[in-house]
Tab-separated table of C-alpha atoms and ligand atoms in Angstrom:
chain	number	residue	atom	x	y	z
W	1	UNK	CA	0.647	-20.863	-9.215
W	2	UNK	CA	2.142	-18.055	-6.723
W	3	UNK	CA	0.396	-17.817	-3.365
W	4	UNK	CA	0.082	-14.596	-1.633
W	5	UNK	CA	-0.208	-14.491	2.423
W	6	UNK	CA	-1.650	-11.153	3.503
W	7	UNK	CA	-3.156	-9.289	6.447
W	8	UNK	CA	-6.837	-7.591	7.121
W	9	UNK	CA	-7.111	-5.746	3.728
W	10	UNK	CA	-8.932	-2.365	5.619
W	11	UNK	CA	-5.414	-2.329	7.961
W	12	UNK	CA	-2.883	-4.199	6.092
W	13	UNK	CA	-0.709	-1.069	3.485
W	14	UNK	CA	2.141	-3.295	2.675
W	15	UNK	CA	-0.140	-6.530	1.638
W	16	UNK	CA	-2.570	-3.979	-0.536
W	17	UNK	CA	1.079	-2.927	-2.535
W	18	UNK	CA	1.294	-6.922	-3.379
W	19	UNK	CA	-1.775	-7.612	-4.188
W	20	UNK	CA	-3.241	-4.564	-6.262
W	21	UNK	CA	0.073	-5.146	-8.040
W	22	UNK	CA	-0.470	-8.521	-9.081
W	23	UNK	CA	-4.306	-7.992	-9.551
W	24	UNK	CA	-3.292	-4.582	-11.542
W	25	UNK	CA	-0.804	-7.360	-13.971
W	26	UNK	CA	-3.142	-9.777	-14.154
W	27	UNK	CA	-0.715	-12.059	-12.454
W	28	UNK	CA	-2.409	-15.617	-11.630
W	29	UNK	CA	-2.091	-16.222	-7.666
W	30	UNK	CA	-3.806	-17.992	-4.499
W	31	UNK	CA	-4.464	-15.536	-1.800
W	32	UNK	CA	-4.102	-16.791	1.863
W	33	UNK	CA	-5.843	-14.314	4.173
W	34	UNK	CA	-4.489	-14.235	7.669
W	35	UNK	CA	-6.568	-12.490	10.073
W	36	UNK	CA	-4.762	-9.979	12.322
W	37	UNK	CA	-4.920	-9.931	16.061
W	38	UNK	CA	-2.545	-8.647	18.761
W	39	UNK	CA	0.962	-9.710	17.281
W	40	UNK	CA	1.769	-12.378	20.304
W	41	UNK	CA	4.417	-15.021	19.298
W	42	UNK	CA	2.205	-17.575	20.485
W	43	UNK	CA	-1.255	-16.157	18.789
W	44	UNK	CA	-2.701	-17.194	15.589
W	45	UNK	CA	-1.618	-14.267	13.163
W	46	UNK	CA	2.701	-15.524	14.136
W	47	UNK	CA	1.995	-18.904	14.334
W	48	UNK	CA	0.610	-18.956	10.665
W	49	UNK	CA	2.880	-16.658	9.303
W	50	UNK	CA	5.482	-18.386	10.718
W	51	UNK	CA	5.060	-21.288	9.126
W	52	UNK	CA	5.815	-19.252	5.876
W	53	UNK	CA	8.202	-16.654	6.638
W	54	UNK	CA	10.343	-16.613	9.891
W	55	UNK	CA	9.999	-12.710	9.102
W	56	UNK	CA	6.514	-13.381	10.926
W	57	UNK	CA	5.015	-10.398	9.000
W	58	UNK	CA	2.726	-10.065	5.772
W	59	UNK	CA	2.564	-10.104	2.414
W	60	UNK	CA	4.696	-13.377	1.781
W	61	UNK	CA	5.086	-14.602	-1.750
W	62	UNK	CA	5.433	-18.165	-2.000
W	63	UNK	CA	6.626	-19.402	-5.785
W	64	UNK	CA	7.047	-23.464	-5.506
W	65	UNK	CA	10.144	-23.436	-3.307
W	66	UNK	CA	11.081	-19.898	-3.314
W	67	UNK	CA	9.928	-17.677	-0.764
W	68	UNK	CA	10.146	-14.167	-0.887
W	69	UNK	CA	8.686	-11.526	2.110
W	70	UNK	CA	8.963	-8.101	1.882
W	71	UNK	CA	7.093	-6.187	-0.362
W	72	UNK	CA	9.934	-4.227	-2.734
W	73	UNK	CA	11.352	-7.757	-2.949
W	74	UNK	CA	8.183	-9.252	-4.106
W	75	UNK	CA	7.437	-6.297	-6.267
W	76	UNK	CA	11.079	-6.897	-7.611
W	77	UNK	CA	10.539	-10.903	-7.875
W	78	UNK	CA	7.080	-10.226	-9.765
W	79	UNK	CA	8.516	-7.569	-12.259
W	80	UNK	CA	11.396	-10.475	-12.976
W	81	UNK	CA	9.025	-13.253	-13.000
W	82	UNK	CA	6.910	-11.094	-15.961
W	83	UNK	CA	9.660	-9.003	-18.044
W	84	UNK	CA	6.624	-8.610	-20.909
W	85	UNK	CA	4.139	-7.270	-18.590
W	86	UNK	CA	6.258	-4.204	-17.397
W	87	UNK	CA	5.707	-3.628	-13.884
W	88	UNK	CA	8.667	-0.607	-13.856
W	89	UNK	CA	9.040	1.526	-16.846
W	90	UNK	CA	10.301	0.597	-19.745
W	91	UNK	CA	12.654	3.484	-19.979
W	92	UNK	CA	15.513	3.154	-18.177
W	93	UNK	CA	15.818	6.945	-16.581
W	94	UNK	CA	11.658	6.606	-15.906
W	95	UNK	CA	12.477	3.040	-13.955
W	96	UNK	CA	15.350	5.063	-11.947
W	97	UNK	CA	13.362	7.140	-11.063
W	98	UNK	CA	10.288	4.781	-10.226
W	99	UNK	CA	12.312	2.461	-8.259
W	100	UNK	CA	13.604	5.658	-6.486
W	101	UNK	CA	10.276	6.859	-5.155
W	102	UNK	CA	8.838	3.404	-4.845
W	103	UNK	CA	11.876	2.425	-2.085
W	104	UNK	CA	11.305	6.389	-0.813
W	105	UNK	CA	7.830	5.153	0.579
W	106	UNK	CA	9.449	1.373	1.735
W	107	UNK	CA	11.501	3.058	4.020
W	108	UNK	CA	10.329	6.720	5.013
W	109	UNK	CA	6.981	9.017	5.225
W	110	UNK	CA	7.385	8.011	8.680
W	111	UNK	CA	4.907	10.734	10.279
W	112	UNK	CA	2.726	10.043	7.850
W	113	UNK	CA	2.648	6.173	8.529
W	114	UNK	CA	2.633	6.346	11.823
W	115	UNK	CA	0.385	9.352	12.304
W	116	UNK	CA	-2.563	8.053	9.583
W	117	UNK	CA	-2.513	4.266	9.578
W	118	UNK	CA	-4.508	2.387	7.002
W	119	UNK	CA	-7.801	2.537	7.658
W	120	UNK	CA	-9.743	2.144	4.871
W	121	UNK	CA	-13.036	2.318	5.689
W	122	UNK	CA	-12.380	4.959	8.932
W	123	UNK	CA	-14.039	8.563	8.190
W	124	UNK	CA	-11.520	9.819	10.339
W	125	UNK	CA	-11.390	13.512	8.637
W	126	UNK	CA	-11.976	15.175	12.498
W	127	UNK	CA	-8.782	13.261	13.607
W	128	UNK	CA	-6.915	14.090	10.558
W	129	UNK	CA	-8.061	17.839	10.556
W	130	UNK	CA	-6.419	17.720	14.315
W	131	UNK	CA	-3.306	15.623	13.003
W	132	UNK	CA	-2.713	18.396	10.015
W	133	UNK	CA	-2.978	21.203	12.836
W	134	UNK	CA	-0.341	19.754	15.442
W	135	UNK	CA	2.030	17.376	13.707
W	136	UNK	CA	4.491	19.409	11.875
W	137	UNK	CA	6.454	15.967	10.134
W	138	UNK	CA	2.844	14.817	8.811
W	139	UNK	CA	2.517	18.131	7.194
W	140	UNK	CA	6.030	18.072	5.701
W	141	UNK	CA	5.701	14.942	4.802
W	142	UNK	CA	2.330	15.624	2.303
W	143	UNK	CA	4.487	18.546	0.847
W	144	UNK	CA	7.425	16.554	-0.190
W	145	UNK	CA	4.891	13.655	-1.406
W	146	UNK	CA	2.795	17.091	-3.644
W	147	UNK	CA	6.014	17.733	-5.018
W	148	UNK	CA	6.928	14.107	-5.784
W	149	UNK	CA	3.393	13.261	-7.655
W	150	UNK	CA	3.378	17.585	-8.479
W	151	UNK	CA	6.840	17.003	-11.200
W	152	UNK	CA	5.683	13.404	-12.446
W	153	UNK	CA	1.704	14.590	-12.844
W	154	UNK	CA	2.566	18.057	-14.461
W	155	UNK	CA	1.878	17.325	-17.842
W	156	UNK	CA	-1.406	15.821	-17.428
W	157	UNK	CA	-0.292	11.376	-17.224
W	158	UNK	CA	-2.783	9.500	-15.991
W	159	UNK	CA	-0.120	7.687	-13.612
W	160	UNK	CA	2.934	8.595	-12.157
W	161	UNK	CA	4.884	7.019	-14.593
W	162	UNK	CA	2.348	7.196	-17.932
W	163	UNK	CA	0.618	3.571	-17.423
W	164	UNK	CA	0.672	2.224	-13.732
W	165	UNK	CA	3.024	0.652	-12.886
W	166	UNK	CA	4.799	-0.761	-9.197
W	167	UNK	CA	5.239	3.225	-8.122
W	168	UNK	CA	1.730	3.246	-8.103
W	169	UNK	CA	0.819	-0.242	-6.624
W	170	UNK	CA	3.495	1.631	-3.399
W	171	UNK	CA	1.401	4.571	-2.876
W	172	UNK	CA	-2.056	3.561	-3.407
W	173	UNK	CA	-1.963	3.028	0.485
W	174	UNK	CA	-0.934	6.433	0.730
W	175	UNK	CA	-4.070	7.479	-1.575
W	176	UNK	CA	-6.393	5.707	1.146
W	177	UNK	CA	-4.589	7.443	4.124
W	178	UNK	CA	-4.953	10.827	2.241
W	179	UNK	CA	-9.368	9.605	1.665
W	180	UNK	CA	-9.512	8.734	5.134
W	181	UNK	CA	-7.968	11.420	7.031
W	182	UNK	CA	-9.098	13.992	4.338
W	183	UNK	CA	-5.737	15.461	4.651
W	184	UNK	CA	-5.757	18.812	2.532
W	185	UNK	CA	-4.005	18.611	-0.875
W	186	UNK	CA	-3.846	19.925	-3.777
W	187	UNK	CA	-6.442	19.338	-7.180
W	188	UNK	CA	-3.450	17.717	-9.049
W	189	UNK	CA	-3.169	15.324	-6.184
W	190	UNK	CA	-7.020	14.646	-5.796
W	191	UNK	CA	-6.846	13.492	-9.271
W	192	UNK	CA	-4.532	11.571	-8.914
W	193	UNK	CA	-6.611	10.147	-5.567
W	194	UNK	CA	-9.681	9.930	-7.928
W	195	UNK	CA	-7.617	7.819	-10.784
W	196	UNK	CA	-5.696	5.582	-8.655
W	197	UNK	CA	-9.169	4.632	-6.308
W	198	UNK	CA	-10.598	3.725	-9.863
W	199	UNK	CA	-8.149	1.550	-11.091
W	200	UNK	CA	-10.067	-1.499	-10.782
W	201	UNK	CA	-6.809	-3.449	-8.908
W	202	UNK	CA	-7.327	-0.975	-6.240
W	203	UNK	CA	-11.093	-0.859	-6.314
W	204	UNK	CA	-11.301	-4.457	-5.906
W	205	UNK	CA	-9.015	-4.476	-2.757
W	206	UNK	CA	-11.124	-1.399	-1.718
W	207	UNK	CA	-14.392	-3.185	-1.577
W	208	UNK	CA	-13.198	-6.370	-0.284
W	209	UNK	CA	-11.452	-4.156	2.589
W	210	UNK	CA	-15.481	-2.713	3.448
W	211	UNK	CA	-16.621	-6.377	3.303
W	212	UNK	CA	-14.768	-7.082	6.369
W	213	UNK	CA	-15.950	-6.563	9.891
W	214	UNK	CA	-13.322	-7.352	12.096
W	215	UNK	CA	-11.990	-4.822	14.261
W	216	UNK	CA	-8.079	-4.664	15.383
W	217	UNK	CA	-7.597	-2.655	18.211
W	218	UNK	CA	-3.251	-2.699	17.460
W	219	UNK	CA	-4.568	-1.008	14.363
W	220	UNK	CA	-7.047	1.134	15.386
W	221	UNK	CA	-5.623	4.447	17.393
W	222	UNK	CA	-8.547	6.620	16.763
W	223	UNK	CA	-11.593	4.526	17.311
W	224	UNK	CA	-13.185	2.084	19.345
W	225	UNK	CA	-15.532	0.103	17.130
W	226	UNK	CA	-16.008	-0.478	13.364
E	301	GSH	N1	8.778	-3.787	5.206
E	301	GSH	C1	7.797	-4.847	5.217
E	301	GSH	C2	6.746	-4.510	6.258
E	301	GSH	C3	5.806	-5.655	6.521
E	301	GSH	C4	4.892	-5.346	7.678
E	301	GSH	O1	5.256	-4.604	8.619
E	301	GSH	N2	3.695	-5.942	7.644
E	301	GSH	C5	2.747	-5.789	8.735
E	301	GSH	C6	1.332	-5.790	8.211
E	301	GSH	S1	0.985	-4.392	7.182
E	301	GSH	C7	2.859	-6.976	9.652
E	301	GSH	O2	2.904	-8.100	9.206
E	301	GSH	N3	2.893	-6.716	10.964
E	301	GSH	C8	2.996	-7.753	11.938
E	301	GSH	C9	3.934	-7.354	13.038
E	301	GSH	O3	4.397	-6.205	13.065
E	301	GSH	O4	4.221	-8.194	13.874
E	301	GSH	C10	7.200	-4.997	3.816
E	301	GSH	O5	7.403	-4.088	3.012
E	301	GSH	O6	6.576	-6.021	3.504
């Protein structure tokens, strides 16, 4: 049985790509929730994690004796671990091209990361209305993601790829930033929003993210209290 160590589920983007991917394959796994708090070396969240990964960050996969961190690499050691269940596209252009967007969100959309973190159950459309108006690199960053999703959506797919697949699992995050912030996009990207929020893999992480109460002021920029 796998075992997944993740963060808060409302602040934690890169433990909602593992999970909602597993939960989206039907992948079997143990979930180890580790509550989020400042970041110290010597608090809870880096003690616990470190006991898994020296990386000291979530999500972790833990497979017997193998022990992968990072989520590409676990989205990489999952799609291995389950060649029937295609996680990337069969086709081999389509899976170029998914891995090629997927490892475009690992490492960039910086303004957009660091301008609208995770939040998932923040209405913070005032800040984001503010965020849209005076942060140039957030708004070029939502135009190059429209014309990422724009091409792959045109001809009416449900996902980016056809069926979901790991591209998805990587930018249902993004989906909740866009919800929260109410960033303005376009209607082909709203249905996309609308499709990916009802996938029940994401729906699931959604509502467990509401269930929780705890507030984490290292992720919380905009407000004071849940
Ligand atoms: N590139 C890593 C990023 C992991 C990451 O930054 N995780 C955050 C939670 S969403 C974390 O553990 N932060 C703790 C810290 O920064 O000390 C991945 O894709 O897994």
């Amino acid at each position: 049985m796998l075992s997944l160590y993740i963060g808060n589920k409302n602040y934690s983007s890169w433990s909602m790509r593992a999970g909602v991917l597993l939960d989206a394959f039907a992948v079997p796994y143990t979930e180890h929730a580790l509550a989020f708090d400042d970041f110290s070396a010597d608090g809870a969240f880096k003690q616990n994690i470190g006991k898994v990964s020296a990386a000291g960050k979530v999500p972790v996969l833990v497979d017997g004796d193998i022990t992968v961190w990072d989520s590409l690499a676990i989205a990489e050691y999952v799609a291995e671990s389950f060649p029937d269940k295609a996680l990337w596209p069969r086709d081999k252009a389509a899976r170029a091209h998914a891995r090629a967007i997927s490892a475009e969100m690992h490492s960039g959309f910086n303004a957009l990361r660091n301008a609208c973190p995770m939040n998932i159950d923040a209405d913070l459309a005032a800040i984001g209305q503010t965020l849209w108006q005076e942060n140039a690199a957030l708004r070029a960053d939502v135009a190059y993601l429209e014309s990422v999703w724009g091409k792959l959506l045109a001809d009416g797919r449900e996902y980016l790829f056809g069926e979901f697949c790991i591209a998805d699992a990587f930018y249902a995050p993004v989906v909740t930033r866009l919800k929260s912030y109410a960033l303005p996009v376009n209607e082909l990207t709203l249905a996309y929003m609308a499709r990916i929020q009802a996938h029940p893999a994401v729906d699931k992480w959604v509502q467990a993210a509401l269930q929780e109460q705890t507030f984490v002021a290292v992720d919380e920029p905009y407000r004071q209290h849940r």
